[in-house]
C-alpha cells in the first residue's frame, strides 16, 4: 500500500540547521495528508508539521518560524527542514500519511514510518 522511511536524523550541535527526509513508496496512487511528529522520553507524541494534499501547511506553535515542511513534485519525498535547532528538538521524528484530507496535526494518521532519532547537543 504505502511505505514511509525516515532518514536524516543523528547528532547535531545546537544552532545548526538540518533536513529530515521521508521516502514515500505508494502503490495506490492516492492523495495523502502528510505529517511530521516527534516523541521524547516521558512525553506524548506530538505533531509538529503537516502538509495537506491541497498544499496547505500547519505547524505547532512551538516550532513556527523554525520548521518547514515540504514535498518534492513527484511526491516521493516529504521533508522537514529545521533551522536553529535546540536541545528541546531532540526526539524521534516520525513521518505520517493518511488518505483522508485535513488531518493536520491530529494523531489519527493511519500510516507511520519507523522514525529517525535526532539528538541535539548544547
PDB file of C-alpha atoms in Angstrom, residues 34-97:
ATOM      1  CA  UNK A  34       1.230  14.165   5.346  1.00  0.00           C
ATOM      2  CA  UNK A  35       2.681  15.000   8.726  1.00  0.00           C
ATOM      3  CA  UNK A  36       5.749  15.024  10.926  1.00  0.00           C
ATOM      4  CA  UNK A  37       5.529  14.009  14.580  1.00  0.00           C
ATOM      5  CA  UNK A  38       8.124  13.732  17.315  1.00  0.00           C
ATOM      6  CA  UNK A  39       8.343  11.957  20.635  1.00  0.00           C
ATOM      7  CA  UNK A  40      10.768  12.416  23.527  1.00  0.00           C
ATOM      8  CA  UNK A  41      11.192  10.118  26.556  1.00  0.00           C
ATOM      9  CA  UNK A  42       8.429  10.711  29.076  1.00  0.00           C
ATOM     10  CA  UNK A  43       6.406  12.839  26.684  1.00  0.00           C
ATOM     11  CA  UNK A  44       3.498  12.130  24.393  1.00  0.00           C
ATOM     12  CA  UNK A  45       3.929  12.072  20.659  1.00  0.00           C
ATOM     13  CA  UNK A  46       3.206  15.499  19.222  1.00  0.00           C
ATOM     14  CA  UNK A  47       2.528  16.744  15.745  1.00  0.00           C
ATOM     15  CA  UNK A  48       4.956  19.436  14.636  1.00  0.00           C
ATOM     16  CA  UNK A  49       4.162  19.990  10.957  1.00  0.00           C
ATOM     17  CA  UNK A  50       1.609  18.895   8.387  1.00  0.00           C
ATOM     18  CA  UNK A  51       1.119  19.226   4.648  1.00  0.00           C
ATOM     19  CA  UNK A  52      -2.256  18.594   3.099  1.00  0.00           C
ATOM     20  CA  UNK A  53      -2.859  17.422  -0.445  1.00  0.00           C
ATOM     21  CA  UNK A  54      -4.081  20.916  -1.334  1.00  0.00           C
ATOM     22  CA  UNK A  55      -0.694  22.353  -0.363  1.00  0.00           C
ATOM     23  CA  UNK A  56      -1.751  23.947   2.904  1.00  0.00           C
ATOM     24  CA  UNK A  57       0.615  23.661   5.865  1.00  0.00           C
ATOM     25  CA  UNK A  58       0.129  23.549   9.613  1.00  0.00           C
ATOM     26  CA  UNK A  59       2.730  23.984  12.351  1.00  0.00           C
ATOM     27  CA  UNK A  60       2.755  23.555  16.091  1.00  0.00           C
ATOM     28  CA  UNK A  61       3.166  26.868  17.901  1.00  0.00           C
ATOM     29  CA  UNK A  62       6.411  25.671  19.454  1.00  0.00           C
ATOM     30  CA  UNK A  63       8.130  25.257  16.082  1.00  0.00           C
ATOM     31  CA  UNK A  64       6.672  28.070  13.996  1.00  0.00           C
ATOM     32  CA  UNK A  65       9.366  30.050  12.249  1.00  0.00           C
ATOM     33  CA  UNK A  66      11.984  27.312  12.541  1.00  0.00           C
ATOM     34  CA  UNK A  67      10.372  24.247  10.981  1.00  0.00           C
ATOM     35  CA  UNK A  68       9.298  23.942   7.356  1.00  0.00           C
ATOM     36  CA  UNK A  69       7.521  21.010   5.763  1.00  0.00           C
ATOM     37  CA  UNK A  70       7.760  20.417   2.028  1.00  0.00           C
ATOM     38  CA  UNK A  71       7.428  17.755  -0.622  1.00  0.00           C
ATOM     39  CA  UNK A  72       9.042  17.157  -3.988  1.00  0.00           C
ATOM     40  CA  UNK A  73       6.839  17.480  -7.059  1.00  0.00           C
ATOM     41  CA  UNK A  74       6.743  13.722  -7.620  1.00  0.00           C
ATOM     42  CA  UNK A  75       5.522  13.261  -4.027  1.00  0.00           C
ATOM     43  CA  UNK A  76       8.189  10.638  -3.425  1.00  0.00           C
ATOM     44  CA  UNK A  77       9.831  12.544  -0.584  1.00  0.00           C
ATOM     45  CA  UNK A  78       8.496  14.541   2.343  1.00  0.00           C
ATOM     46  CA  UNK A  79      10.956  16.878   4.059  1.00  0.00           C
ATOM     47  CA  UNK A  80      11.187  18.637   7.383  1.00  0.00           C
ATOM     48  CA  UNK A  81      13.692  21.484   7.436  1.00  0.00           C
ATOM     49  CA  UNK A  82      14.743  22.698  10.860  1.00  0.00           C
ATOM     50  CA  UNK A  83      16.697  25.890  11.481  1.00  0.00           C
ATOM     51  CA  UNK A  84      18.404  26.999  14.691  1.00  0.00           C
ATOM     52  CA  UNK A  85      17.933  23.578  16.231  1.00  0.00           C
ATOM     53  CA  UNK A  86      17.858  23.461  20.035  1.00  0.00           C
ATOM     54  CA  UNK A  87      18.089  20.620  22.603  1.00  0.00           C
ATOM     55  CA  UNK A  88      14.302  20.583  23.072  1.00  0.00           C
ATOM     56  CA  UNK A  89      14.025  19.483  19.452  1.00  0.00           C
ATOM     57  CA  UNK A  90      15.640  16.176  20.397  1.00  0.00           C
ATOM     58  CA  UNK A  91      13.468  13.121  19.946  1.00  0.00           C
ATOM     59  CA  UNK A  92      12.378  10.509  17.495  1.00  0.00           C
ATOM     60  CA  UNK A  93      10.743  12.002  14.419  1.00  0.00           C
ATOM     61  CA  UNK A  94       8.049  10.111  12.560  1.00  0.00           C
ATOM     62  CA  UNK A  95       6.588  10.612   9.125  1.00  0.00           C
ATOM     63  CA  UNK A  96       2.849  10.009   8.833  1.00  0.00           C
ATOM     64  CA  UNK A  97       0.349   9.705   5.994  1.00  0.00           C
TER      65      UNK A  97
END
